[in-house]
Tab-separated table of C-alpha atoms in Angstrom:
chain	number	residue	atom	x	y	z
A	53	MET	CA	17.029	66.322	-45.130
A	54	GLU	CA	18.647	66.317	-41.012
A	55	PRO	CA	21.341	69.271	-40.826
A	56	ILE	CA	25.011	68.372	-42.147
A	57	GLU	CA	27.117	68.662	-38.217
A	58	THR	CA	30.932	69.221	-37.944
A	59	PHE	CA	31.963	68.267	-35.707
A	60	GLN	CA	35.500	68.907	-33.366
A	61	TYR	CA	38.210	67.691	-30.861
A	62	LYS	CA	40.472	69.479	-29.453
A	63	LEU	CA	42.475	66.553	-28.347
A	64	ASP	CA	46.281	68.337	-27.321
A	65	HIS	CA	46.166	70.687	-29.824
A	66	TYR	CA	45.005	68.705	-33.022
A	67	PRO	CA	41.827	68.616	-34.312
A	68	ILE	CA	40.738	64.763	-35.738
A	69	GLN	CA	36.893	66.980	-38.191
A	70	THR	CA	34.231	65.038	-37.998
A	71	ARG	CA	32.019	65.474	-40.099
A	72	ARG	CA	28.148	63.870	-39.909
A	73	LEU	CA	26.761	63.551	-44.214
A	74	THR	CA	23.325	62.947	-44.989
A	75	ASP	CA	24.020	62.837	-48.977
A	76	VAL	CA	25.781	60.429	-51.242
A	77	ASP	CA	26.578	64.064	-53.172
A	78	GLU	CA	28.593	65.852	-50.552
A	79	GLN	CA	30.274	62.967	-49.560
A	80	ALA	CA	31.556	61.969	-52.034
A	81	GLY	CA	33.013	66.256	-52.863
A	82	SER	CA	34.255	66.134	-49.295
A	83	LEU	CA	37.954	64.768	-49.574
A	84	SER	CA	40.141	67.182	-51.213
A	85	GLY	CA	42.194	65.758	-53.779
A	86	TRP	CA	40.097	62.859	-55.474
A	87	ARG	CA	37.466	63.863	-57.998
A	88	GLN	CA	34.357	60.171	-57.506
A	89	GLU	CA	31.346	60.672	-57.371
A	90	TYR	CA	29.361	57.979	-55.200
A	91	GLN	CA	26.139	56.779	-56.313
A	92	GLN	CA	23.728	54.956	-53.606
A	93	LEU	CA	22.401	51.539	-54.175
A	94	SER	CA	20.113	51.164	-51.891
A	95	ALA	CA	16.616	52.967	-50.817
A	96	GLY	CA	16.823	54.553	-47.039
A	97	ASN	CA	18.266	56.827	-45.438
A	98	TYR	CA	22.095	58.189	-46.621
A	99	ILE	CA	24.085	58.751	-42.726
A	100	GLY	CA	28.077	58.945	-43.900
A	101	ALA	CA	30.667	60.294	-42.048
A	102	LEU	CA	33.973	61.092	-42.555
A	103	SER	CA	36.968	62.393	-40.264
A	104	SER	CA	41.334	62.438	-41.163
A	105	ILE	CA	43.803	63.258	-39.141
A	106	VAL	CA	46.593	65.364	-41.240
A	107	LEU	CA	50.824	64.564	-41.405
A	108	PRO	CA	53.362	65.229	-42.661
A	109	ASP	CA	53.157	64.029	-46.426
A	110	VAL	CA	50.278	61.555	-44.821
A	111	LYS	CA	46.276	61.705	-44.146
A	112	LEU	CA	44.991	59.325	-42.426
A	113	ILE	CA	41.094	59.297	-43.048
A	114	PHE	CA	38.059	57.332	-42.010
A	115	GLU	CA	34.641	57.115	-43.680
A	116	SER	CA	31.751	55.164	-42.622
A	117	SER	CA	28.281	54.736	-45.051
A	118	ASN	CA	24.799	52.801	-43.815
A	119	ARG	CA	23.934	51.279	-47.341
A	120	PRO	CA	26.491	49.911	-49.898
A	121	LEU	CA	27.235	53.086	-52.937
A	122	TYR	CA	28.919	52.566	-55.803
A	123	GLN	CA	32.059	54.747	-55.697
A	124	HIS	CA	34.207	55.532	-59.182
A	125	GLY	CA	36.963	58.379	-59.639
A	126	ASP	CA	40.706	59.309	-59.073
A	127	ALA	CA	42.509	59.286	-56.710
A	128	PRO	CA	44.846	61.725	-55.544
A	129	LYS	CA	47.922	62.875	-57.710
A	130	ASP	CA	51.473	61.415	-57.249
A	131	SER	CA	49.886	59.839	-53.645
A	132	VAL	CA	49.276	55.935	-52.234
A	133	VAL	CA	46.072	55.501	-51.466
A	134	LEU	CA	45.559	52.327	-48.867
A	135	ALA	CA	42.301	51.354	-47.527
A	136	PHE	CA	40.856	48.321	-45.578
A	137	ALA	CA	37.230	47.761	-43.840
A	138	LEU	CA	37.221	48.463	-39.658
A	139	ASP	CA	34.146	47.122	-40.137
A	140	ALA	CA	30.824	46.320	-43.359
A	141	GLY	CA	28.230	44.660	-43.167
A	142	GLY	CA	29.403	41.851	-45.481
A	143	ASP	CA	31.101	41.791	-49.027
A	144	GLY	CA	31.754	44.212	-51.542
A	145	TRP	CA	34.159	44.206	-54.645
A	146	VAL	CA	37.144	46.196	-55.966
A	147	SER	CA	37.824	46.806	-59.563
A	148	GLY	CA	35.900	43.563	-60.045
A	149	LYS	CA	36.980	42.043	-57.607
A	150	LYS	CA	35.367	40.209	-54.086
A	151	PHE	CA	36.569	43.067	-51.203
A	152	ASP	CA	36.038	41.676	-47.882
A	153	SER	CA	37.746	42.333	-44.113
A	154	ASN	CA	41.151	40.551	-45.543
A	155	THR	CA	40.473	42.649	-49.035
A	156	MET	CA	43.418	45.859	-48.600
A	157	VAL	CA	42.491	48.472	-51.397
A	158	VAL	CA	45.531	50.003	-53.923
A	159	LEU	CA	45.174	53.145	-55.740
A	160	ALA	CA	48.731	54.412	-57.058
A	161	ASN	CA	49.436	58.006	-58.566
A	162	GLY	CA	45.397	58.913	-60.246
A	163	HIS	CA	44.450	55.294	-60.296
A	164	GLU	CA	40.150	54.906	-60.706
A	165	LEU	CA	39.019	53.632	-58.220
A	166	ASP	CA	36.246	51.317	-58.623
A	167	PHE	CA	34.389	49.949	-56.081
A	168	ARG	CA	31.412	48.557	-54.778
A	169	THR	CA	30.645	49.020	-50.646
A	170	PRO	CA	29.494	46.652	-48.631
A	171	PRO	CA	26.401	48.588	-46.596
A	172	ASP	CA	27.664	49.306	-43.309
A	173	LEU	CA	31.101	50.157	-44.382
A	174	THR	CA	33.757	51.801	-42.181
A	175	VAL	CA	36.632	52.063	-44.600
A	176	ALA	CA	40.854	53.396	-42.968
A	177	ALA	CA	42.700	54.919	-45.905
A	178	LEU	CA	46.064	55.711	-46.169
A	179	ALA	CA	46.781	58.970	-48.322
A	180	ILE	CA	50.735	59.430	-48.273
A	181	ASP	CA	52.973	61.306	-50.754
A	182	ALA	CA	54.607	59.335	-53.564
A	183	LYS	CA	58.208	59.928	-52.375
A	184	THR	CA	57.776	59.261	-49.243
A	185	PHE	CA	55.936	56.005	-49.888
A	186	ASP	CA	58.959	54.917	-51.806
A	187	HIS	CA	61.568	55.610	-49.068
A	188	HIS	CA	59.563	53.364	-46.436
A	189	LEU	CA	58.478	50.558	-49.576
A	190	HIS	CA	62.676	50.408	-49.839
A	191	LEU	CA	63.511	49.629	-46.152
A	192	PHE	CA	60.679	46.855	-45.771
A	193	ASP	CA	62.496	45.068	-49.150
A	194	ILE	CA	58.691	44.410	-51.433
A	195	SER	CA	59.145	45.949	-53.742
A	196	THR	CA	58.309	43.555	-56.005
A	197	PRO	CA	54.927	42.379	-54.784
A	198	PHE	CA	54.420	45.776	-54.555
A	199	ASP	CA	54.606	46.939	-58.251
A	200	ILE	CA	52.137	43.146	-58.026
A	201	VAL	CA	49.401	45.478	-56.201
A	202	VAL	CA	49.993	47.954	-57.939
A	203	LYS	CA	48.499	46.502	-61.109
A	204	ASN	CA	45.550	44.798	-59.280
A	205	ARG	CA	45.009	47.818	-57.393
A	206	PHE	CA	43.996	45.371	-53.714
A	207	ALA	CA	45.570	42.772	-52.040
A	208	VAL	CA	44.495	40.023	-49.893
A	209	ILE	CA	46.207	40.224	-46.457
A	210	PRO	CA	46.829	37.351	-44.498
A	211	PRO	CA	43.454	37.212	-41.523
A	212	SER	CA	46.082	37.624	-38.503
A	213	ILE	CA	47.939	40.448	-40.153
A	214	CYS	CA	44.966	42.483	-40.318
A	215	ALA	CA	43.469	42.235	-37.642
A	216	MET	CA	46.583	42.896	-36.189
A	217	LEU	CA	46.159	46.414	-38.643
A	218	ARG	CA	43.210	47.034	-37.716
A	219	GLY	CA	43.191	46.926	-34.178
A	220	TYR	CA	46.460	49.455	-34.115
A	221	ILE	CA	44.560	51.359	-36.118
A	222	ARG	CA	41.250	51.972	-34.075
A	223	SER	CA	43.484	51.896	-31.131
A	224	VAL	CA	44.512	55.420	-32.557
A	225	ILE	CA	42.373	57.474	-32.210
A	226	PRO	CA	41.799	56.352	-27.909
A	227	ASP	CA	45.731	57.439	-27.632
A	228	ILE	CA	45.847	60.925	-29.163
A	229	GLN	CA	43.064	61.659	-26.627
A	230	ASN	CA	44.042	59.863	-23.503
A	231	GLY	CA	48.019	61.566	-24.836
A	232	ASP	CA	49.432	59.110	-24.994
A	233	ILE	CA	50.627	60.147	-28.887
A	234	ASN	CA	50.912	64.048	-28.993
A	235	LEU	CA	51.133	65.865	-32.106
A	236	SER	CA	51.236	69.175	-30.983
A	237	HIS	CA	54.821	68.293	-31.241
A	238	SER	CA	56.795	68.349	-34.968
A	239	THR	CA	58.511	65.880	-33.535
A	240	SER	CA	56.242	63.585	-32.297
A	241	LYS	CA	53.756	63.603	-35.425
A	242	LEU	CA	57.213	62.609	-37.763
A	243	VAL	CA	57.287	59.020	-35.105
A	244	PHE	CA	53.439	58.653	-35.309
A	245	ARG	CA	53.458	59.667	-39.083
A	246	ASP	CA	56.276	56.703	-39.568
A	247	ALA	CA	54.355	54.324	-37.755
A	248	LEU	CA	51.483	54.005	-39.316
A	249	VAL	CA	52.539	53.997	-43.158
A	250	ASN	CA	55.326	50.794	-41.456
A	251	SER	CA	52.144	48.784	-40.513
A	252	PHE	CA	50.445	49.465	-43.969
A	253	ILE	CA	53.368	48.917	-46.075
A	254	GLN	CA	54.502	45.734	-43.506
A	255	ALA	CA	50.887	44.412	-43.431
A	256	LEU	CA	51.675	44.499	-47.694
A	257	GLY	CA	54.345	43.518	-47.042
A	258	ALA	CA	52.697	39.186	-45.159
A	259	LEU	CA	51.398	38.976	-49.053
A	260	ASN	CA	50.499	35.789	-50.171
A	261	THR	CA	51.241	34.282	-46.560
A	262	ALA	CA	49.240	31.870	-43.544
A	263	ASN	CA	51.067	33.792	-41.256
A	264	GLN	CA	53.528	36.785	-40.880
A	265	LYS	CA	58.005	34.980	-42.169
A	266	LEU	CA	60.878	35.723	-40.682
A	267	PRO	CA	62.731	37.731	-42.582
A	268	ARG	CA	65.044	36.898	-44.864
A	269	SER	CA	66.811	40.761	-45.147
A	270	ALA	CA	69.441	41.522	-42.543
A	271	HIS	CA	68.772	44.570	-43.445
A	272	LEU	CA	64.854	44.129	-42.540
A	273	HIS	CA	66.992	41.730	-39.337
A	274	HIS	CA	68.175	46.154	-38.390
A	275	GLN	CA	66.258	47.928	-39.259
A	276	ILE	CA	63.263	45.821	-36.907
A	277	VAL	CA	66.021	46.320	-34.303
A	278	ASP	CA	66.391	49.907	-35.034
A	279	LYS	CA	62.541	50.193	-34.826
A	280	ALA	CA	62.590	48.336	-31.646
A	281	VAL	CA	65.225	50.140	-30.056
A	282	GLU	CA	64.448	53.311	-30.692
A	283	TYR	CA	61.004	53.391	-29.559
A	284	MET	CA	62.387	51.200	-25.946
A	285	ARG	CA	65.202	54.895	-25.294
A	286	SER	CA	61.820	56.452	-26.066
A	287	ASN	CA	59.604	55.440	-23.597
A	288	LEU	CA	62.354	55.024	-21.352
A	289	ASP	CA	60.221	56.694	-18.039
A	290	TYR	CA	57.263	54.520	-18.875
A	291	SER	CA	56.628	51.137	-17.902
A	292	ILE	CA	56.195	49.525	-21.376
A	293	SER	CA	55.956	45.357	-22.373
A	294	ILE	CA	57.157	43.497	-25.568
A	295	ILE	CA	53.039	44.074	-26.769
A	296	ASP	CA	53.704	47.728	-26.840
A	297	VAL	CA	57.325	47.599	-28.650
A	298	CYS	CA	55.694	44.866	-31.223
A	299	THR	CA	52.570	47.201	-31.760
A	300	SER	CA	54.856	50.619	-31.936
A	301	ILE	CA	56.486	48.597	-34.497
A	302	PHE	CA	53.695	46.702	-36.113
A	303	VAL	CA	55.302	42.658	-36.105
A	304	GLU	CA	55.084	39.699	-34.510
A	305	GLN	CA	56.572	38.836	-31.162
A	306	ARG	CA	58.723	36.250	-32.177
A	307	VAL	CA	60.023	37.841	-35.040
A	308	LEU	CA	60.969	40.621	-32.579
A	309	ASN	CA	62.610	37.520	-30.938
A	310	TYR	CA	63.844	36.203	-33.543
A	311	CYS	CA	65.752	39.453	-34.876
A	312	PHE	CA	67.241	40.176	-31.408
A	313	GLN	CA	69.069	37.220	-31.373
A	314	GLU	CA	70.059	37.376	-35.372
A	315	VAL	CA	71.639	41.709	-34.498
A	316	LEU	CA	72.122	41.561	-30.901
A	317	GLY	CA	72.577	37.943	-29.730
A	318	LEU	CA	69.943	39.061	-26.968
A	319	SER	CA	66.676	38.447	-26.051
A	320	PRO	CA	64.262	41.691	-25.721
A	321	ILE	CA	63.538	41.171	-22.506
A	322	SER	CA	67.242	41.063	-21.249
A	323	TYR	CA	68.408	43.255	-23.858
């Protein structure tokens, strides 16, 4: 068996720890707060990896496995876990239902994990303190569909929204590496945490829609405009585009335009 390697990247005084593993049992036991067991479902040498970014009340986790696995156990108590595939070599099954590139796994308050993974899978998972999650959830007024999601333990996200979320998450590590996201500062950590949580929650808010719908709640209109304005003002020294604004608050450009017209009577560009 090849030795387990531990890599630690110093990114502006903030460590992102990556572990390369060749044993499924060790990988299953490597996530703090989880009780789980992994079983390899196909023959061949196993290669896996785990990395994480720890923020206030939130942990962003990346997990990879080259072989299909049966993952069984319990999610951390007093937490909500949202997870989806960044890359996968096929389809899997979660709680008896098909798992593909548009599926988000949702576990809340110690729910059981029952997951048959596809091969060559890389998952991005966000483990959020339950109170912090509830606070963000109510900002976007999607508590009713989320109750259904928690019961089913999975959600099928529209492909366009899943692609936006996947692109955003993939951009996180390079942005930290080149200093665009500075996690050595406490305020920056909170801003980054809120962007992560909101991106996952807004993906859930697009449930059962072919495309992202225009928001109907006046409160939500103001929330989107406020977050966009906050991002613009915090980046006055930089050249940013409307796409940058949309990505930072995870909405499509037409939604941003609609909200600005409704709340301020002008376009984001005019603002």
